[in-house]
Structure formats: structure tokens, C-alpha cells
Amino acid sequence: MLIEAGVSEAELAKEANRIGAKVEAVFSRYLQSSGDGRDRLFDAMRHAGLGGGKRIRPLLTVATGRLFRIDEERCVRAGAAIEAIHVYSLIHDDLPCMDDDDLRRGKLTVHRAYDESTAVLAGDCFHDLAFEIIADAATHEDPFVRSELVIELARASGPQGMAGGQMLDLAAEGQILDMGSITRLQQLKTGALIEFAVEAACIMGRLPPEARTPYRGYARDIGLAFQIADDLLDHAGDEVAAGKRLRKDESAGKATFVSLLGEERARAQCAMLVEQAIEHLQGHGAEADLLRAVARYIEERDR
Amino acid sequence: MLIEAGVSEAELAKEANRIGAKVEAVFSRYLQSSGDGRDRLFDAMRHAGLGGGKRIRPLLTVATGRLFRIDEERCVRAGAAIEAIHVYSLIHDDLPCMDDDDLRRGKLTVHRAYDESTAVLAGDCFHDLAFEIIADAATHEDPFVRSELVIELARASGPQGMAGGQMLDLAAEGQILDMGSITRLQQLKTGALIEFAVEAACIMGRLPPEARTPYRGYARDIGLAFQIADDLLDHAGDEVAAGKRLRKDESAGKATFVSLLGEERARAQCAMLVEQAIEHLQGHGAEADLLRAVARYIEERDR
């Protein structure tokens, strides 16, 4: 079965920009100045949350929502909540005690542009913002759906998901991981939130768990492909274009998919995962074209 | 109207211990070892979340729940979620870039017992845990109620509440605040979460907002009394008994209720607020005795 991508690269970029602008509009409503000593906190949150980022996670929620004809504004809100978790994690991961990074998305990291205590608080506040957005009636009219979204978001973000993966990453310092360990680490650290971006639309579409299997398969495959592409970018990419410091893992002696597989096999593995992800969507027609285009974009982002 | 406290100090201590144990049981279920590199994270979370703390916030939720005959287990779960936010905030507030404290509840702070990156992550994970607990069907059968609890918890915790107060506190460094500014700061920093501990039971009891006025009044008064008592303790208390470093504000030249009012007037103000808090409960009989006892305990905790 051969499906030609119905969404070109230019159309995908346009969609990503459109969804990204909507996500920023959601953030902006919560980040108004207070006219008191908290203004530095709101400034720092706007610095971190506005004007940048690929917004891959909200794009995935919107694209999956199209399969089930879910109102786009609702998918944007759920996606914005997931992006708020992503933004909080970037602020905290960049801290001196974590990755100690100076640049993020081509701008100074929050603790460099402001200070460390403001960065800790700005991250904490994006964390709250995520739950405030997702639990709101504007995200979904059915409160059962909202409760499930809240619990699954907390799981994807906490020790069973993203934060657990970050801890595995810290624990791996100075150790040589094998493919199984690194796959597990990345499934938690970056995979869990990407998978939830797809799952959130399944929850909003009221799919019973057994009907979610192909979408979970899609999400798992692109989550891993995303990480391999990230490792390839980290290995061979341009720091100015990436807007952040690269080759940190290499200089820290950490194992990556590229260090374990070599560049060529890593690239082949990424391409295979993208094809496999697209195969999970074979029950769908044109309504899945955006999801297919996102998968292809992941493979090509390191070029 | 004269109501004799129907709950003695010893009975209050027993209730506080009983509720505290139930809160720890809720936490423990989420903090099982994973048998991998995340065990250090789960250890750090147990270090911070188990075996200590007055658990005033869950006690308030349970005590308020008695007014509306809400199942105690549900109040314990909502209270545990609020306590999880409190625990996360203590871990992050103790960090070197914030208050840089070595002791908390008589134990080493998380970043001293483990390390700074583990402390950031352990705080972040308690933050997630709060939302996972409160959104669960076991906390309340009505998903509308759960959604309201999630949104209000996120507000009480974020820039409009606790984290906003912490930012005001950071911004106040080197400035001399007046009574109005310090009251506002403390209403956000410690008041918002204490108020939500009472409000949560009102939400679970499905009280319409206009019927919540006396309980909000009670919560606001004891929240402020709690902070004045804390300042008195900080000024004159014993570090070993308190289990943490004291007189930080004084040595940093920060204004407190005690520095502004003097010890005697601060103590009188605290007593007045406690009486005022108890007056808000005059429509209730013996079912409010636990709430009255909590208010009196706050006045006496610095003695």
C-alpha cells in the first residue's frame, strides 16, 4: 500500500507555525504582568515560553485529533498543556546543577538571562500552568476526559515518565549503556511526553484503550526516531542552526544511538522507525496525512 | 457565644499523627523502588516526604470535611495532594540558589543528603504526584469536582499563589517592606495553600461559592496567624526543636511581622486572628471542634 504524502514540507511548516502561534496565544493569556515583584517571574516565563520551539508535541495532538474530528481549539489547549511541561523541563534541565547550558533556542537560557532562583520558579510555574490548562473546561467538555488527561499527563511527566528518564540519564554518567538501556532511558526521557501528545487526542476522542494500539505504536516509533535524529543532530549538526550547545554527550563520554550504532546505521534505524510509524496509520486516508508528514519531518530534521 | 474546645491538645496531637500516617501511606504507594537508576530519585522522595512534618494542611482538609460529612479517606487524599505541593516547595526552597538550607525537619535537606540535581527532580516529581493524586477517582467520585480541585490546586501553587509569593520574597531582598506588602507576600507564599486546604473540602462538599465565605475567612485568618507564629518562632525559637535553621530573616535584614510590630504586638495580633478565625465557625457545633483546636494550636506552637 503506497500512500503519497498529501502534506508537503512547506505545508507542514505552515501548519506548525499556525499551531505554534495558537499555543503561544494560550500561554500569553496566563502570563500577563502583575505590576508587582512577580513581574520578573512573568518576564522569565515569557522568555522561555514564547517566540521559539518547534512545538512538535502540540502539532502531534492536533494532527491526531484530525483522525477523530476533535475540535482543533481543544487539541491546541491539550497540546499547550503538554508543551508547558516540555518548557518547564527545558528550564530545569538547563540549570547549572543539571546540564548547565547557556543557550536554548538561540537565546540565553533562563538562569543566564535572569538568575537561578528565578529559573527554578519559572519552571515550577510552567509545571502548574500545564495542569491549569488541561483541567479547564475549555479543553474538553467532559470532566471524566479531563480527569484522565490530568492523571496521564502527571504520569508522563513524573518518575514513571520524563523526570524518571532524566534521573536515569543522571545515573548513567560515567557508565557505558547498551542499546536496551539507552532505548529504555529515552522512552522515558523524551518518549513518554511525545506518546502522551498522541494519546491525549485518543482520550479526547474517547477511544477505548484497545482501539489506541496503532496510535500508540505510531507514537512510540516516532518518539524513538525523534531521539535518534536528535543524536544525529548532536553529532553532526550546526550549533547556530540548532540554537543550543551540541556534542555535549560526546564530550561527556556518554553513549548515544550514534555512538553505539555509528552514523550510517543510526540513520537507517531512524528511517525504518519512520516507515514503521507510518504503517500504523494504514487504516486511515487523507485525514492522517498531517501525522504522516510529521513522521517524515522527524527523519529529515537533522539534514 | 462561648464554646469550650471539645478537642484537647493531646487529642489534637493524636488526630494529627493519625492523619499524618494516612498521608504517608498515600505517598508510599507512589514511591516504590523501581530497581533501576531511578531508585536514588525514589529514595530522595521518601527522604523528603516520609517521617516528618506537622501535616497541618491535610489536617485542615480533614477537619473541614467533618463539617460537611465528607468521607475521611477522600479528604486524606486531597490533603495528601496539597501536602505533596508543600513538600515539593520545601525541597526547591531549600536549594542553594534559593534559601540554601542544610536542615529541614531535623534531617539533612535533599540536596545535602543527595545532590542538587536529584533535589530539583525530586521536587518536580512531588509536584506531579500532587496532580496525579488529586485527579484520581479515589479522591472524589464526581469528575467535575476533581477538575475544580485540579485547577484550584494549580492556582494556589503557581504564580497567583505560593510560587508568586516566593518570587515576591526574592524580589524583596534588600528592601524594607511595610505591613501591607508583607501581608500580601505571605498571603501568597504560605496563605494560598493553607486556604486551599480548607477550600478543597468546601469543593468536595459541593458548597456554592457564596456559602464558602465563613470557611475562607477562617482559612485566611489562620493562614496569617500561622505566618506570625512562624516569625515568632524564627525570632525566639530553638533550632533543635524546630529542626531547621532559624533567624535567617533577621540576619538577612528582612522585615517580618515581628520586626515590624515587635514581639508583644505580634503575639497579640496572632491571638486576635485565631479568635477571629474561630468566630467564623460560630454557626457550627461540635463538628467544628477539630478546626477550632487547629486554630488554637497555631497560636501556641511558638511557645
Short mmCIF file of C-alpha atoms in Angstrom, two decimals, chain A residues 108-271:
data_model
loop_
_atom_site.label_atom_id
_atom_site.label_comp_id
_atom_site.label_asym_id
_atom_site.label_seq_id
_atom_site.Cartn_x
_atom_site.Cartn_y
_atom_site.Cartn_z
CA LEU A 108 20.14 32.74 26.67
CA THR A 109 18.74 30.08 29.00
CA VAL A 110 16.51 31.42 31.78
CA HIS A 111 19.09 31.19 34.56
CA ARG A 112 21.60 33.07 32.35
CA ALA A 113 19.14 35.75 31.20
CA TYR A 114 17.70 36.14 34.75
CA ASP A 115 19.13 34.13 37.63
CA GLU A 116 19.00 30.62 39.02
CA SER A 117 16.24 31.10 41.59
CA THR A 118 14.01 32.79 39.01
CA ALA A 119 14.67 29.87 36.65
CA VAL A 120 13.67 27.29 39.26
CA LEU A 121 10.44 29.20 39.93
CA ALA A 122 9.68 29.85 36.25
CA GLY A 123 9.98 26.11 35.61
CA ASP A 124 7.78 25.32 38.60
CA CYS A 125 5.16 27.80 37.34
CA PHE A 126 5.09 26.31 33.82
CA HIS A 127 4.55 22.97 35.57
CA ASP A 128 1.45 24.37 37.32
CA LEU A 129 0.31 26.08 34.15
CA ALA A 130 0.20 22.73 32.36
CA PHE A 131 -2.32 21.33 34.83
CA GLU A 132 -4.34 24.54 34.99
CA ILE A 133 -4.72 24.48 31.19
CA ILE A 134 -5.51 20.80 30.79
CA ALA A 135 -8.09 20.62 33.61
CA ASP A 136 -10.05 23.60 32.28
CA ALA A 137 -13.50 23.01 30.81
CA ALA A 138 -12.35 24.82 27.64
CA THR A 139 -10.02 21.87 26.93
CA HIS A 140 -12.80 19.30 26.99
CA GLU A 141 -16.45 19.47 27.97
CA ASP A 142 -16.45 16.02 29.62
CA PRO A 143 -14.90 16.16 33.12
CA PHE A 144 -14.17 12.39 33.02
CA VAL A 145 -11.98 13.07 30.00
CA ARG A 146 -10.29 15.99 31.78
CA SER A 147 -9.50 13.85 34.84
CA GLU A 148 -7.97 11.16 32.66
CA LEU A 149 -5.91 13.79 30.83
CA VAL A 150 -4.62 15.21 34.15
CA ILE A 151 -3.61 11.82 35.54
CA GLU A 152 -1.94 10.67 32.32
CA LEU A 153 -0.11 14.00 31.96
CA ALA A 154 1.19 13.72 35.54
CA ARG A 155 2.36 10.15 34.81
CA ALA A 156 4.05 11.10 31.53
CA SER A 157 5.82 13.94 33.31
CA GLY A 158 6.78 12.33 36.66
CA PRO A 159 9.06 9.49 37.80
CA GLN A 160 7.26 6.97 35.55
CA GLY A 161 7.96 9.23 32.56
CA MET A 162 10.07 12.26 31.67
CA ALA A 163 11.55 13.02 35.12
CA GLY A 164 12.33 9.33 35.63
CA GLY A 165 14.19 9.33 32.31
CA GLN A 166 16.15 12.41 33.34
CA MET A 167 17.13 10.59 36.55
CA LEU A 168 18.24 7.51 34.57
CA ASP A 169 20.30 9.88 32.44
CA LEU A 170 21.99 11.40 35.51
CA ALA A 171 22.59 7.93 36.96
CA ALA A 172 24.20 6.81 33.68
CA GLU A 173 27.00 9.35 33.91
CA GLY A 174 30.35 7.61 33.63
CA GLN A 175 28.68 4.35 32.60
CA ILE A 176 28.55 2.74 29.18
CA LEU A 177 24.93 1.93 28.36
CA ASP A 178 23.88 -0.75 25.89
CA MET A 179 21.14 -0.37 23.28
CA GLY A 180 18.44 -1.77 25.57
CA SER A 181 19.28 0.61 28.44
CA ILE A 182 19.53 3.64 26.21
CA THR A 183 16.26 2.81 24.47
CA ARG A 184 14.52 2.48 27.84
CA LEU A 185 16.07 5.73 29.09
CA GLN A 186 14.95 7.66 26.02
CA GLN A 187 11.47 6.13 26.02
CA LEU A 188 11.03 7.73 29.43
CA LYS A 189 13.00 10.94 28.96
CA THR A 190 11.61 12.09 25.62
CA GLY A 191 9.26 9.29 24.55
CA ALA A 192 6.69 9.47 27.35
CA LEU A 193 5.64 13.05 26.63
CA ILE A 194 5.62 12.53 22.84
CA GLU A 195 3.49 9.42 23.34
CA PHE A 196 1.10 11.35 25.57
CA ALA A 197 0.76 14.07 22.90
CA VAL A 198 -0.78 11.39 20.64
CA GLU A 199 -2.62 9.60 23.46
CA ALA A 200 -4.25 12.86 24.62
CA ALA A 201 -6.14 13.08 21.32
CA CYS A 202 -7.18 9.42 21.69
CA ILE A 203 -8.51 10.20 25.18
CA MET A 204 -10.34 13.27 23.88
CA GLY A 205 -11.78 11.15 21.08
CA ARG A 206 -13.00 8.70 23.77
CA LEU A 207 -11.22 5.75 22.15
CA PRO A 208 -11.29 2.68 24.39
CA PRO A 209 -7.77 1.55 25.34
CA GLU A 210 -7.81 -1.43 22.94
CA ALA A 211 -8.54 0.88 19.99
CA ARG A 212 -5.49 3.03 20.79
CA THR A 213 -2.92 0.40 19.82
CA PRO A 214 -1.99 1.71 16.33
CA TYR A 215 -1.66 5.30 17.58
CA ARG A 216 0.50 4.19 20.49
CA GLY A 217 2.63 2.26 18.02
CA TYR A 218 2.96 5.34 15.83
CA ALA A 219 3.88 7.48 18.84
CA ARG A 220 6.42 5.02 20.18
CA ASP A 221 8.13 4.73 16.81
CA ILE A 222 8.37 8.45 16.14
CA GLY A 223 9.45 9.08 19.75
CA LEU A 224 12.45 6.83 19.24
CA ALA A 225 13.09 8.17 15.72
CA PHE A 226 12.99 11.68 17.19
CA GLN A 227 15.70 10.79 19.69
CA ILE A 228 17.92 9.14 17.10
CA ALA A 229 17.53 12.22 14.88
CA ASP A 230 18.44 14.34 17.91
CA ASP A 231 21.58 12.28 18.47
CA LEU A 232 22.47 12.63 14.77
CA LEU A 233 21.95 16.37 15.01
CA ASP A 234 24.02 16.47 18.17
CA HIS A 235 26.77 14.54 16.40
CA ALA A 236 26.93 16.36 13.07
CA GLY A 237 24.69 19.41 13.33
CA ASP A 238 25.43 23.12 13.35
CA GLU A 239 25.23 24.88 16.75
CA VAL A 240 23.96 28.16 15.32
CA ALA A 241 21.16 26.47 13.37
CA ALA A 242 20.27 24.30 16.40
CA GLY A 243 20.31 27.30 18.74
CA LYS A 244 21.93 25.29 21.52
CA ARG A 245 25.22 23.71 22.50
CA LEU A 246 25.88 20.41 20.70
CA ARG A 247 28.19 17.42 21.18
CA LYS A 248 27.73 17.51 24.97
CA ASP A 249 27.16 13.76 25.15
CA GLU A 250 30.27 13.03 23.13
CA SER A 251 32.48 15.26 25.25
CA ALA A 252 30.96 13.74 28.42
CA GLY A 253 31.70 10.26 27.09
CA LYS A 254 28.00 9.34 27.16
CA ALA A 255 26.64 6.62 24.92
CA THR A 256 24.12 7.73 22.28
CA PHE A 257 22.39 5.88 19.46
CA VAL A 258 25.04 7.30 17.15
CA SER A 259 27.99 6.23 19.33
CA LEU A 260 26.51 2.73 19.63
CA LEU A 261 25.30 2.21 16.06
CA GLY A 262 27.52 4.53 14.07
CA GLU A 263 26.13 7.35 11.94
CA GLU A 264 25.04 5.26 8.97
CA ARG A 265 23.17 2.56 10.90
CA ALA A 266 21.59 5.17 13.17
CA ARG A 267 20.27 6.98 10.11
CA ALA A 268 18.92 3.72 8.68
CA GLN A 269 17.28 2.86 12.02
CA CYS A 270 15.62 6.27 12.16
CA ALA A 271 14.27 5.86 8.61
#
